[in-house]
Amino acid sequence: MPTDRQLRVGSRVVVTGCGTSFHGACTVPRVDHRIDGGFRETRAEQALECVLRPPRADLLVLVSHEGETTMTLEAARAFDGPKWLVTGKAEGPIAELCDEVIVATPELEKSYCHTASYTCAVAALAALAGEDISWLPDAVAAELEADHEPVSEHERWLVAGAGRDWATAQEAALKLREGAHVAAEAHHTEQVLHGHLAAVDEKVRCFVLEGEGRAAERAQGLVAALGEIGCETTLVPTRHPVVDIVRFQLLTVDLAEARGVDPDMIHVDDPRWKRARDSYA
């Protein structure tokens, strides 16, 4: 994992991508924060939004595991300024447009349901932001050895989170949808408490990412509310997006196996979904 490059203090940085890569981008802090006596503004934007309205920024960081994602490539072409790429491959169409290429994985992931490539990209982005990531491999290894979440027959799933955990909630729901083909929803903790709760009942399996401070207080309030409805709910302690997503990756694999689904193919092994995927660029 390259750790010799960092985002410049005093700069405005936008991080972009699509799908899993966009969720990785969302783990980067989105507000001004003090670093070594200065400030750096960092925020995430979906690649299509960067095409529709190229951001005003000093640097665009693109996240694309294969380095050729269509809309991320368009975002790179639309941005008139320095560009860095976080990827799994040193060469490709997006890399050709970038001033720096950070290869975050030892090899390209074969599964379409990206897991290791996600955690590696998130770790790389954390390193670029100046975080010490040396502890993450051991933390992930411990999470892989921990007890798995039990498989259930629920057809609807909900993952809620706030702050830095919001990205994990989105990625967790995406893994469940891609790998196990269940109806999973990601919601911001506060948003569930302001309307979305009306469409949740005991048939929904719920996970609430705890977070810290006020976010943790609201997470506990949401767990209490879901308990009143009769939902099976787990309050999930959180440490870091690289570590927190692992339990949901493992749950996806276990759920897919129990339901006879290939979690690697994200449903394109079925002709209908393959035709759907081939119908757009």
JSON list of N, CA, C and O in Angstrom, two decimals, residues 248-268:
[
{"chain": "A", "resi": 248, "resn": "PHE", "atom": "N", "xyz": [-20.28, -7.31, 6.87]},
{"chain": "A", "resi": 248, "resn": "PHE", "atom": "CA", "xyz": [-21.32, -7.33, 5.85]},
{"chain": "A", "resi": 248, "resn": "PHE", "atom": "C", "xyz": [-20.87, -8.07, 4.59]},
{"chain": "A", "resi": 248, "resn": "PHE", "atom": "O", "xyz": [-21.69, -8.71, 3.92]},
{"chain": "A", "resi": 249, "resn": "GLN", "atom": "N", "xyz": [-19.60, -8.02, 4.30]},
{"chain": "A", "resi": 249, "resn": "GLN", "atom": "CA", "xyz": [-19.07, -8.83, 3.21]},
{"chain": "A", "resi": 249, "resn": "GLN", "atom": "C", "xyz": [-19.22, -10.32, 3.53]},
{"chain": "A", "resi": 249, "resn": "GLN", "atom": "O", "xyz": [-19.64, -11.12, 2.67]},
{"chain": "A", "resi": 250, "resn": "LEU", "atom": "N", "xyz": [-18.91, -10.70, 4.77]},
{"chain": "A", "resi": 250, "resn": "LEU", "atom": "CA", "xyz": [-19.06, -12.09, 5.18]},
{"chain": "A", "resi": 250, "resn": "LEU", "atom": "C", "xyz": [-20.52, -12.51, 5.21]},
{"chain": "A", "resi": 250, "resn": "LEU", "atom": "O", "xyz": [-20.88, -13.63, 4.80]},
{"chain": "A", "resi": 251, "resn": "LEU", "atom": "N", "xyz": [-21.39, -11.62, 5.69]},
{"chain": "A", "resi": 251, "resn": "LEU", "atom": "CA", "xyz": [-22.82, -11.92, 5.70]},
{"chain": "A", "resi": 251, "resn": "LEU", "atom": "C", "xyz": [-23.33, -12.15, 4.29]},
{"chain": "A", "resi": 251, "resn": "LEU", "atom": "O", "xyz": [-24.13, -13.06, 4.04]},
{"chain": "A", "resi": 252, "resn": "THR", "atom": "N", "xyz": [-22.86, -11.35, 3.34]},
{"chain": "A", "resi": 252, "resn": "THR", "atom": "CA", "xyz": [-23.28, -11.51, 1.95]},
{"chain": "A", "resi": 252, "resn": "THR", "atom": "C", "xyz": [-22.90, -12.88, 1.42]},
{"chain": "A", "resi": 252, "resn": "THR", "atom": "O", "xyz": [-23.71, -13.56, 0.77]},
{"chain": "A", "resi": 253, "resn": "VAL", "atom": "N", "xyz": [-21.67, -13.30, 1.69]},
{"chain": "A", "resi": 253, "resn": "VAL", "atom": "CA", "xyz": [-21.21, -14.62, 1.23]},
{"chain": "A", "resi": 253, "resn": "VAL", "atom": "C", "xyz": [-22.05, -15.72, 1.86]},
{"chain": "A", "resi": 253, "resn": "VAL", "atom": "O", "xyz": [-22.51, -16.65, 1.17]},
{"chain": "A", "resi": 254, "resn": "ASP", "atom": "N", "xyz": [-22.29, -15.64, 3.16]},
{"chain": "A", "resi": 254, "resn": "ASP", "atom": "CA", "xyz": [-23.06, -16.67, 3.86]},
{"chain": "A", "resi": 254, "resn": "ASP", "atom": "C", "xyz": [-24.51, -16.70, 3.37]},
{"chain": "A", "resi": 254, "resn": "ASP", "atom": "O", "xyz": [-25.09, -17.78, 3.18]},
{"chain": "A", "resi": 255, "resn": "LEU", "atom": "N", "xyz": [-25.08, -15.54, 3.17]},
{"chain": "A", "resi": 255, "resn": "LEU", "atom": "CA", "xyz": [-26.47, -15.46, 2.72]},
{"chain": "A", "resi": 255, "resn": "LEU", "atom": "C", "xyz": [-26.60, -16.00, 1.30]},
{"chain": "A", "resi": 255, "resn": "LEU", "atom": "O", "xyz": [-27.56, -16.72, 0.98]},
{"chain": "A", "resi": 256, "resn": "ALA", "atom": "N", "xyz": [-25.63, -15.66, 0.45]},
{"chain": "A", "resi": 256, "resn": "ALA", "atom": "CA", "xyz": [-25.66, -16.15, -0.92]},
{"chain": "A", "resi": 256, "resn": "ALA", "atom": "C", "xyz": [-25.54, -17.67, -0.96]},
{"chain": "A", "resi": 256, "resn": "ALA", "atom": "O", "xyz": [-26.26, -18.35, -1.71]},
{"chain": "A", "resi": 257, "resn": "GLU", "atom": "N", "xyz": [-24.66, -18.22, -0.14]},
{"chain": "A", "resi": 257, "resn": "GLU", "atom": "CA", "xyz": [-24.49, -19.67, -0.11]},
{"chain": "A", "resi": 257, "resn": "GLU", "atom": "C", "xyz": [-25.77, -20.36, 0.35]},
{"chain": "A", "resi": 257, "resn": "GLU", "atom": "O", "xyz": [-26.20, -21.37, -0.22]},
{"chain": "A", "resi": 258, "resn": "ALA", "atom": "N", "xyz": [-26.41, -19.79, 1.37]},
{"chain": "A", "resi": 258, "resn": "ALA", "atom": "CA", "xyz": [-27.64, -20.38, 1.89]},
{"chain": "A", "resi": 258, "resn": "ALA", "atom": "C", "xyz": [-28.76, -20.35, 0.86]},
{"chain": "A", "resi": 258, "resn": "ALA", "atom": "O", "xyz": [-29.64, -21.21, 0.87]},
{"chain": "A", "resi": 259, "resn": "ARG", "atom": "N", "xyz": [-28.73, -19.38, -0.05]},
{"chain": "A", "resi": 259, "resn": "ARG", "atom": "CA", "xyz": [-29.81, -19.22, -1.02]},
{"chain": "A", "resi": 259, "resn": "ARG", "atom": "C", "xyz": [-29.42, -19.72, -2.41]},
{"chain": "A", "resi": 259, "resn": "ARG", "atom": "O", "xyz": [-30.18, -19.54, -3.37]},
{"chain": "A", "resi": 260, "resn": "GLY", "atom": "N", "xyz": [-28.25, -20.36, -2.51]},
{"chain": "A", "resi": 260, "resn": "GLY", "atom": "CA", "xyz": [-27.84, -20.93, -3.78]},
{"chain": "A", "resi": 260, "resn": "GLY", "atom": "C", "xyz": [-27.49, -19.89, -4.83]},
{"chain": "A", "resi": 260, "resn": "GLY", "atom": "O", "xyz": [-27.70, -20.12, -6.04]},
{"chain": "A", "resi": 261, "resn": "VAL", "atom": "N", "xyz": [-26.95, -18.77, -4.41]},
{"chain": "A", "resi": 261, "resn": "VAL", "atom": "CA", "xyz": [-26.61, -17.67, -5.31]},
{"chain": "A", "resi": 261, "resn": "VAL", "atom": "C", "xyz": [-25.09, -17.58, -5.43]},
{"chain": "A", "resi": 261, "resn": "VAL", "atom": "O", "xyz": [-24.37, -17.76, -4.45]},
{"chain": "A", "resi": 262, "resn": "ASP", "atom": "N", "xyz": [-24.60, -17.29, -6.65]},
{"chain": "A", "resi": 262, "resn": "ASP", "atom": "CA", "xyz": [-23.18, -17.05, -6.84]},
{"chain": "A", "resi": 262, "resn": "ASP", "atom": "C", "xyz": [-22.92, -15.57, -6.51]},
{"chain": "A", "resi": 262, "resn": "ASP", "atom": "O", "xyz": [-23.32, -14.69, -7.27]},
{"chain": "A", "resi": 263, "resn": "PRO", "atom": "N", "xyz": [-22.23, -15.27, -5.40]},
{"chain": "A", "resi": 263, "resn": "PRO", "atom": "CA", "xyz": [-22.07, -13.87, -5.00]},
{"chain": "A", "resi": 263, "resn": "PRO", "atom": "C", "xyz": [-21.10, -13.09, -5.88]},
{"chain": "A", "resi": 263, "resn": "PRO", "atom": "O", "xyz": [-21.08, -11.86, -5.83]},
{"chain": "A", "resi": 264, "resn": "ASP", "atom": "N", "xyz": [-20.31, -13.77, -6.67]},
{"chain": "A", "resi": 264, "resn": "ASP", "atom": "CA", "xyz": [-19.30, -13.09, -7.48]},
{"chain": "A", "resi": 264, "resn": "ASP", "atom": "C", "xyz": [-19.84, -12.48, -8.76]},
{"chain": "A", "resi": 264, "resn": "ASP", "atom": "O", "xyz": [-19.23, -11.59, -9.34]},
{"chain": "A", "resi": 265, "resn": "MET", "atom": "N", "xyz": [-20.98, -12.95, -9.23]},
{"chain": "A", "resi": 265, "resn": "MET", "atom": "CA", "xyz": [-21.45, -12.60, -10.57]},
{"chain": "A", "resi": 265, "resn": "MET", "atom": "C", "xyz": [-22.42, -11.42, -10.61]},
{"chain": "A", "resi": 265, "resn": "MET", "atom": "O", "xyz": [-22.81, -10.98, -11.69]},
{"chain": "A", "resi": 266, "resn": "ILE", "atom": "N", "xyz": [-22.85, -10.92, -9.47]},
{"chain": "A", "resi": 266, "resn": "ILE", "atom": "CA", "xyz": [-23.82, -9.82, -9.33]},
{"chain": "A", "resi": 266, "resn": "ILE", "atom": "C", "xyz": [-24.99, -9.96, -10.31]},
{"chain": "A", "resi": 266, "resn": "ILE", "atom": "O", "xyz": [-25.46, -9.01, -10.91]},
{"chain": "A", "resi": 267, "resn": "HIS", "atom": "N", "xyz": [-25.44, -11.22, -10.46]},
{"chain": "A", "resi": 267, "resn": "HIS", "atom": "CA", "xyz": [-26.66, -11.59, -11.19]},
{"chain": "A", "resi": 267, "resn": "HIS", "atom": "C", "xyz": [-26.50, -11.58, -12.71]},
{"chain": "A", "resi": 267, "resn": "HIS", "atom": "O", "xyz": [-27.47, -11.89, -13.44]},
{"chain": "A", "resi": 268, "resn": "VAL", "atom": "N", "xyz": [-25.32, -11.23, -13.24]},
{"chain": "A", "resi": 268, "resn": "VAL", "atom": "CA", "xyz": [-25.18, -11.22, -14.71]},
{"chain": "A", "resi": 268, "resn": "VAL", "atom": "C", "xyz": [-24.98, -12.63, -15.27]},
{"chain": "A", "resi": 268, "resn": "VAL", "atom": "O", "xyz": [-24.86, -12.79, -16.50]}
]
